[in-house]
Amino acid sequence: MKIYLDHAATTPLEPSVLEAMKPYFCNFFGNPSSTHSFGKETKEAIEDTRYKIARFLGANEDEIVFTSSGTEANNLAIKGVCFANKNKNHIITSQIEHHSVLEVCHFLEKEGFSVTYLPVDSYGFVSPDDVKKAITKKTILISIMHANNEIGTIEDIEEIGKIAWENDIYFHTDCVQTCSHIPLDVNSINADLVSISAHKLYGPKGVGALYIRRGTRIKPLLHGGGHEKGLRSSTENTPGIVGFGKAIEIAEDLMQDEIKKLTFLRDKLINGIMERVSARLNGHPEKRLPCNVNVSIKSINGEKLLLYLDREGIAASSASACSSSNEGPSHVLNAIGVPEEFIYGSIRFTLGRKTSDEEIDYVLDVLPKIVQKIEIASPIR
Ligand SMILES: *Cc1c(COP(=O)(O)O)cnc(C)c1O
């Protein structure tokens, strides 16, 4: 049995997405910037996808810029807006953002910008009131993620977006974990910039997009041939972009059913774990991503747990895949204040489109046995 429960790290490509991409490798290979028919074919495919993604987000086509990843979208949003608005110098973000936001902020601090990293409560919520209080005359941008990739908590970005709008400050939100998984509309959250990524929604790796509201003052990171209206030079990844569009189209059809199915399986897994081992749930019980289960098991080494689960065919994550090479407990679990005796036993399961009831039963059967085995082999305390 091989069970993949790490969909927040990446998702498998949907086979029909691959089919949609195939013609754009050998048959329709033209450079979209070329004026001949070969170029026109690929240009049309890209614009078609731009329209699909824009419509899905409630945006206009000219507000979508394709990038190479969610990471690049976050970099472009934050650096791009800060460098274009140097009459001010302050950024507001949270302590639990993805590294592709936090590291950009750390970099900008070295470039002379000042950053407020807001704390979160024990569920991982950023308080809109704290956002309001952190605003100064120098604030350029507020960047708060839609939902956290480790603990699944869904932030109140409607309220935060409203605060940004009322104070005439740009609002960026990292929606890589939410786009096509829960409803998302750029206008209802008053967002000026929204980052998304294809490989988190059953599309190909190496493609992302940034929504940029009309009128936003922003500078490019990549200079060259002036692609994407000068905001992102480089020959477009046509197959990747076409795959992105197809993946969004499929997700749009499946979303409501998937939310129901995953929420059921999520709660079954959470409740099952709580009944069988001494654990605490990280993140909010209801305001959380339908796919996300993050628990800390008392007095257990999470890395060991992960290894033993893998031997039984179960792929999970100790915190977030992006930081699994880093030392120490995750910045997110630290920020929500997971107690010492729990934090090292943290494990994240993220469910997906193909996750079945049987798979959850299997995890619930195997996990307590492994926990017991670890407890006997290396008692802590
Ligand atoms: C995965 C992820 C990213 C990075 O996206 P890539 O396309 O892998 O660069 C950014 N933010 C969040 C919340 C993510 O989960």
Coordinates of C-alpha atoms and ligand atoms in Angstrom, one line a residue:
M1 CA 0.0 0.0 0.0
K2 CA 1.3 3.4 -1.0
I3 CA -0.6 6.4 0.4
Y4 CA 0.2 10.0 -0.5
L5 CA -0.9 12.5 2.2
D6 CA 1.4 15.4 1.4
H7 CA -0.7 17.3 -1.1
A8 CA 0.2 20.7 0.5
A9 CA 3.8 20.0 -0.7
T10 CA 2.7 19.2 -4.3
T11 CA -0.1 17.4 -6.1
P12 CA 0.1 14.8 -8.9
L13 CA -0.6 16.1 -12.4
E14 CA -4.1 15.4 -13.5
P15 CA -3.9 13.1 -16.6
S16 CA -6.2 15.2 -18.7
V17 CA -4.0 18.2 -17.9
L18 CA -1.1 16.3 -19.4
E19 CA -3.2 15.6 -22.5
A20 CA -4.0 19.3 -22.8
M21 CA -0.3 20.2 -22.5
K22 CA 1.1 17.6 -25.0
P23 CA 0.4 19.4 -28.3
Y24 CA 2.3 22.4 -27.0
F25 CA 5.6 20.6 -26.9
C26 CA 6.1 19.4 -30.5
N27 CA 3.3 20.6 -32.6
F28 CA 2.5 24.1 -31.3
F29 CA 6.0 25.1 -30.3
G30 CA 6.2 28.6 -31.7
N31 CA 7.5 31.5 -29.7
P32 CA 4.3 33.4 -28.6
S33 CA 6.1 36.7 -29.4
S34 CA 6.6 35.7 -33.1
T35 CA 4.3 37.4 -35.6
H36 CA 4.0 34.4 -37.9
S37 CA 1.3 31.7 -37.6
F38 CA 3.4 29.5 -35.3
G39 CA 3.6 32.3 -32.8
K40 CA 0.0 33.2 -33.1
E41 CA -1.1 29.7 -32.2
T42 CA 0.7 29.7 -28.9
K43 CA -0.1 33.3 -28.2
E44 CA -3.8 32.4 -28.5
A45 CA -3.4 29.4 -26.1
I46 CA -1.7 31.6 -23.5
E47 CA -4.4 34.4 -23.8
D48 CA -7.1 31.8 -23.5
T49 CA -5.6 30.5 -20.3
R50 CA -5.2 34.1 -19.0
Y51 CA -8.9 34.6 -19.6
K52 CA -9.8 31.4 -17.8
I53 CA -7.7 32.2 -14.7
A54 CA -8.9 35.8 -14.6
R55 CA -12.5 34.7 -14.8
F56 CA -11.9 32.1 -12.1
L57 CA -10.5 34.8 -9.7
G58 CA -13.1 37.5 -10.6
A59 CA -10.4 39.5 -12.3
N60 CA -9.7 41.0 -15.8
E61 CA -7.3 39.3 -18.2
D62 CA -4.9 42.2 -18.2
E63 CA -4.5 41.8 -14.4
I64 CA -2.9 38.3 -14.7
V65 CA 0.9 37.9 -15.0
F66 CA 2.4 34.4 -15.5
T67 CA 5.4 33.5 -13.4
S68 CA 7.6 30.5 -12.9
S69 CA 6.1 29.6 -9.5
G70 CA 4.3 30.7 -6.4
T71 CA 7.6 31.8 -5.0
E72 CA 8.3 34.1 -7.9
A73 CA 4.7 35.5 -7.7
N74 CA 5.4 36.4 -4.0
N75 CA 8.8 37.9 -4.8
L76 CA 7.3 40.0 -7.7
A77 CA 4.4 41.2 -5.6
I78 CA 6.4 42.3 -2.5
K79 CA 9.7 43.5 -4.1
G80 CA 7.9 44.8 -7.1
V81 CA 5.5 47.0 -5.1
C82 CA 8.1 48.1 -2.5
F83 CA 10.7 49.1 -5.2
A84 CA 8.0 51.1 -7.1
N85 CA 6.8 53.0 -4.0
K86 CA 10.1 54.1 -2.4
N87 CA 8.5 57.3 -1.0
K88 CA 7.4 55.0 1.8
N89 CA 9.3 52.1 3.5
H90 CA 7.1 50.0 5.7
I91 CA 5.6 46.5 5.2
I92 CA 3.2 44.6 7.5
T93 CA 3.2 40.8 7.4
S94 CA 2.8 37.9 9.8
Q95 CA 5.1 35.5 11.6
I96 CA 3.5 32.5 9.9
E97 CA 3.9 33.4 6.3
H98 CA 5.6 31.0 3.8
H99 CA 9.3 31.3 3.5
S100 CA 8.9 32.9 0.0
V101 CA 7.2 35.9 1.8
L102 CA 9.3 35.9 5.0
E103 CA 12.7 35.7 3.2
V104 CA 11.7 38.5 0.8
C105 CA 10.9 40.6 3.8
H106 CA 14.2 39.8 5.5
F107 CA 15.9 40.8 2.3
L108 CA 14.0 44.0 2.1
E109 CA 15.0 44.9 5.7
K110 CA 18.6 44.7 4.5
E111 CA 17.7 47.1 1.7
G112 CA 16.4 49.7 4.1
F113 CA 12.7 48.8 4.4
S114 CA 11.2 48.2 7.8
V115 CA 8.9 45.2 8.4
T116 CA 6.3 44.4 11.1
Y117 CA 5.9 40.7 11.6
L118 CA 2.6 40.4 13.4
P119 CA 2.2 37.6 16.0
V120 CA -0.8 35.2 15.7
D121 CA -3.1 33.6 18.4
S122 CA -3.0 29.9 19.4
Y123 CA -5.1 29.0 16.3
G124 CA -2.8 30.9 14.0
F125 CA -5.1 33.8 13.4
V126 CA -3.7 37.3 12.5
S127 CA -5.9 39.8 14.3
P128 CA -7.3 42.5 11.9
D129 CA -7.1 44.9 14.8
D130 CA -3.3 44.3 15.1
V131 CA -3.0 45.0 11.4
K132 CA -4.8 48.3 11.9
K133 CA -2.6 49.3 14.8
A134 CA 0.6 48.4 12.9
I135 CA -0.2 50.9 10.1
T136 CA 2.0 54.0 9.8
K137 CA 2.2 56.8 7.4
K138 CA 5.0 54.9 5.8
T139 CA 3.2 51.7 5.2
I140 CA 3.3 50.5 1.5
L141 CA 2.0 47.0 1.7
I142 CA 0.2 44.5 3.9
S143 CA 1.0 40.8 3.0
I144 CA -1.1 38.2 4.8
M145 CA -1.6 34.7 3.5
H146 CA -5.1 33.3 2.8
A147 CA -4.5 30.0 4.5
N148 CA -1.5 28.6 6.2
N149 CA 0.3 25.7 4.5
E150 CA 1.4 24.0 7.7
I151 CA -1.6 24.3 10.0
G152 CA -4.4 25.0 7.5
T153 CA -5.8 28.0 9.3
I154 CA -7.9 30.3 7.0
E155 CA -7.2 34.0 7.8
D156 CA -9.8 36.7 7.9
I157 CA -8.5 38.3 4.7
E158 CA -11.8 40.0 3.9
E159 CA -11.4 42.1 7.0
I160 CA -7.7 42.7 6.5
G161 CA -8.3 43.6 2.8
K162 CA -10.9 46.1 3.9
I163 CA -8.5 47.7 6.4
A164 CA -5.8 48.0 3.7
W165 CA -8.4 49.5 1.3
E166 CA -9.6 52.1 3.8
N167 CA -6.0 53.2 4.5
D168 CA -5.0 53.3 0.9
I169 CA -2.3 50.6 1.4
Y170 CA -1.7 47.8 -1.1
F171 CA -2.9 44.3 0.0
H172 CA -1.1 41.2 -1.1
T173 CA -2.3 37.7 -0.2
D174 CA -0.5 34.3 -0.8
C175 CA -3.3 32.1 -2.1
V176 CA -1.2 29.2 -3.2
Q177 CA -2.9 26.9 -0.7
T178 CA -6.4 28.1 -1.4
C179 CA -6.8 28.8 -5.1
S180 CA -9.2 26.2 -6.5
H181 CA -9.5 24.5 -3.0
I182 CA -11.8 27.0 -1.4
P183 CA -13.8 29.9 -2.9
L184 CA -11.6 32.9 -3.8
D185 CA -12.6 36.2 -5.4
V186 CA -10.1 39.1 -5.6
N187 CA -12.8 41.7 -5.2
S188 CA -14.6 40.3 -2.1
I189 CA -11.2 40.3 -0.3
N190 CA -10.1 43.7 -1.7
A191 CA -6.8 42.2 -2.8
D192 CA -4.4 44.2 -5.0
L193 CA -2.1 41.3 -5.5
V194 CA -2.8 37.5 -5.3
S195 CA -0.2 34.7 -5.7
I196 CA -1.1 31.3 -7.1
S197 CA 0.8 28.2 -8.2
A198 CA -0.2 25.4 -10.6
H199 CA 1.5 22.4 -9.0
K200 CA -0.6 22.8 -5.8
L201 CA -3.8 22.3 -7.8
Y202 CA -3.0 19.3 -10.0
G203 CA -1.2 21.3 -12.6
P204 CA 2.4 21.2 -13.7
K205 CA 5.4 22.4 -11.6
G206 CA 7.2 25.5 -12.6
V207 CA 4.2 27.7 -13.4
G208 CA 2.5 30.3 -11.2
A209 CA 0.7 33.6 -11.6
L210 CA 0.3 36.9 -9.9
Y211 CA -3.0 38.9 -10.0
I212 CA -2.1 42.6 -10.1
R213 CA -5.1 45.0 -9.7
R214 CA -5.2 47.7 -12.4
G215 CA -3.4 50.8 -11.3
T216 CA -1.0 49.1 -8.9
R217 CA 2.4 50.7 -9.0
I218 CA 4.8 47.8 -9.4
K219 CA 8.3 47.2 -10.9
P220 CA 9.5 44.0 -12.7
L221 CA 12.1 41.7 -11.3
L222 CA 13.1 40.3 -14.7
H223 CA 14.2 42.8 -17.4
G224 CA 14.4 41.8 -21.1
G225 CA 12.1 41.5 -24.0
G226 CA 9.2 43.1 -22.2
H227 CA 6.9 40.1 -22.0
E228 CA 3.8 40.2 -19.8
K229 CA 3.4 43.9 -20.4
G230 CA 7.0 44.5 -19.2
L231 CA 6.4 42.9 -15.8
R232 CA 8.0 39.5 -16.5
S233 CA 10.4 39.2 -19.4
S234 CA 11.2 35.7 -20.7
T235 CA 9.7 33.5 -23.4
E236 CA 6.5 32.1 -22.0
N237 CA 6.2 28.5 -20.7
T238 CA 3.4 27.6 -23.1
P239 CA 2.8 24.0 -22.2
G240 CA 2.9 24.9 -18.5
I241 CA 0.5 27.8 -18.9
V242 CA -1.9 25.7 -20.9
G243 CA -1.8 23.0 -18.2
F244 CA -2.4 25.6 -15.5
G245 CA -5.6 26.7 -17.3
K246 CA -6.8 23.1 -17.7
A247 CA -6.1 22.3 -14.1
I248 CA -8.1 25.4 -12.9
E249 CA -11.0 24.4 -15.2
I250 CA -11.2 20.9 -13.7
A251 CA -10.9 22.2 -10.2
E252 CA -13.7 24.7 -10.8
D253 CA -16.0 21.8 -11.6
L254 CA -14.9 19.6 -8.7
M255 CA -14.4 22.2 -5.9
Q256 CA -17.7 22.0 -4.0
D257 CA -17.8 18.2 -4.0
E258 CA -14.1 18.1 -3.0
I259 CA -14.7 20.4 -0.1
K260 CA -17.4 18.2 1.3
K261 CA -15.5 15.0 0.7
L262 CA -12.2 16.2 2.2
T263 CA -13.8 17.9 5.2
F264 CA -15.4 14.6 6.1
L265 CA -12.2 12.6 5.7
R266 CA -10.2 15.4 7.5
D267 CA -12.4 15.3 10.5
K268 CA -12.4 11.5 10.5
L269 CA -8.6 11.5 10.6
I270 CA -8.4 14.2 13.2
N271 CA -11.0 12.6 15.5
G272 CA -9.5 9.1 15.0
I273 CA -6.0 10.3 15.9
M274 CA -7.3 12.1 19.0
E275 CA -9.1 9.0 20.2
R276 CA -6.1 6.7 19.7
V277 CA -3.0 8.7 20.9
S278 CA -2.2 11.6 23.2
A279 CA -2.2 14.5 20.7
R280 CA -3.3 18.1 20.2
L281 CA -4.7 19.6 17.0
N282 CA -2.7 22.5 15.5
G283 CA -4.7 25.2 13.8
H284 CA -8.5 26.0 14.1
P285 CA -10.9 23.0 14.1
E286 CA -13.3 24.6 11.6
K287 CA -11.7 27.6 9.9
R288 CA -9.1 25.3 8.3
L289 CA -8.4 24.0 4.8
P290 CA -10.5 20.9 4.0
C291 CA -7.4 18.9 3.2
N292 CA -5.3 19.8 6.3
V293 CA -4.6 17.7 9.4
N294 CA -1.8 18.9 11.6
V295 CA -1.3 17.3 15.0
S296 CA 1.4 17.1 17.7
I297 CA 1.7 13.8 19.4
K298 CA 3.0 14.0 23.0
S299 CA 6.6 13.1 23.7
I300 CA 7.3 11.6 20.3
N301 CA 10.0 12.3 17.8
G302 CA 8.1 13.5 14.7
E303 CA 11.0 12.7 12.3
K304 CA 11.1 9.2 13.6
L305 CA 7.3 8.9 13.2
L306 CA 7.6 10.1 9.7
L307 CA 10.2 7.6 8.8
Y308 CA 8.2 4.7 10.3
L309 CA 5.1 5.9 8.5
D310 CA 7.0 6.0 5.2
R311 CA 8.1 2.3 5.8
E312 CA 4.4 1.5 6.0
G313 CA 3.8 3.3 2.7
I314 CA 2.4 6.5 4.2
A315 CA 3.8 9.8 3.0
A316 CA 3.3 12.7 5.4
S317 CA 5.3 15.8 6.4
S318 CA 6.9 16.8 9.7
A319 CA 6.0 20.5 9.2
S320 CA 6.2 21.9 5.7
A321 CA 8.1 20.3 2.9
C322 CA 9.8 23.6 2.2
S323 CA 11.4 23.8 5.6
S324 CA 12.0 20.1 6.3
S325 CA 15.7 20.6 5.7
N326 CA 15.8 23.5 8.3
E327 CA 16.8 22.9 11.8
G328 CA 14.4 23.0 14.8
P329 CA 10.7 23.1 15.0
S330 CA 8.8 25.1 12.4
H331 CA 8.3 28.9 12.7
V332 CA 4.6 28.4 12.5
L333 CA 4.3 25.9 15.3
N334 CA 6.5 28.2 17.4
A335 CA 4.3 31.2 16.6
I336 CA 1.1 29.5 17.8
G337 CA 2.9 28.4 21.0
V338 CA 2.8 24.6 20.8
P339 CA 4.1 23.4 24.2
E340 CA 7.6 21.9 24.4
E341 CA 6.4 18.3 25.1
F342 CA 4.3 18.3 22.0
I343 CA 6.2 20.4 19.4
Y344 CA 8.8 17.8 18.4
G345 CA 6.0 15.3 17.7
S346 CA 4.3 17.4 15.1
I347 CA 3.1 15.8 11.9
R348 CA 1.1 17.1 8.9
F349 CA -1.2 15.0 6.7
T350 CA -2.7 16.8 3.7
L351 CA -5.4 15.0 1.8
G352 CA -6.2 15.2 -1.9
R353 CA -8.5 14.4 -4.8
K354 CA -7.7 10.7 -4.7
T355 CA -7.7 10.2 -1.0
S356 CA -10.1 7.5 0.1
D357 CA -11.9 6.4 3.2
E358 CA -9.8 3.1 3.1
E359 CA -6.6 5.1 3.2
I360 CA -7.7 7.0 6.3
D361 CA -8.7 3.8 8.0
Y362 CA -5.3 2.4 7.2
V363 CA -3.5 5.4 8.7
L364 CA -5.7 5.2 11.8
D365 CA -4.7 1.5 12.1
V366 CA -1.0 2.0 11.6
L367 CA -0.3 5.2 13.4
P368 CA -1.1 4.2 17.0
K369 CA 1.0 1.0 16.6
I370 CA 4.0 3.1 15.4
V371 CA 3.6 5.6 18.2
Q372 CA 3.6 2.8 20.7
K373 CA 6.7 1.2 19.1
I374 CA 8.5 4.6 19.4
E375 CA 7.4 5.1 23.0
I376 CA 8.7 1.7 24.0
A377 CA 12.0 2.1 22.1
S378 CA 12.9 5.5 23.4
P379 CA 10.8 6.7 26.3
I380 CA 11.0 10.4 26.8
R381 CA 11.0 11.5 30.5
Ligands
LIG1 C1 4.0 26.0 -2.1 C2 3.8 27.3 -1.6 C3 4.4 28.4 -2.1 C4 5.5 28.3 -3.2 O1 5.0 27.9 -4.4 P1 6.0 27.3 -5.5 O2 5.2 27.3 -6.8 O3 6.3 25.9 -5.0 O4 7.2 28.2 -5.5 C5 4.1 29.7 -1.6 N1 3.2 29.8 -0.6 C6 2.6 28.8 -0.1 C7 1.6 29.1 1.0 C8 2.8 27.5 -0.5 O5 2.2 26.5 0.0

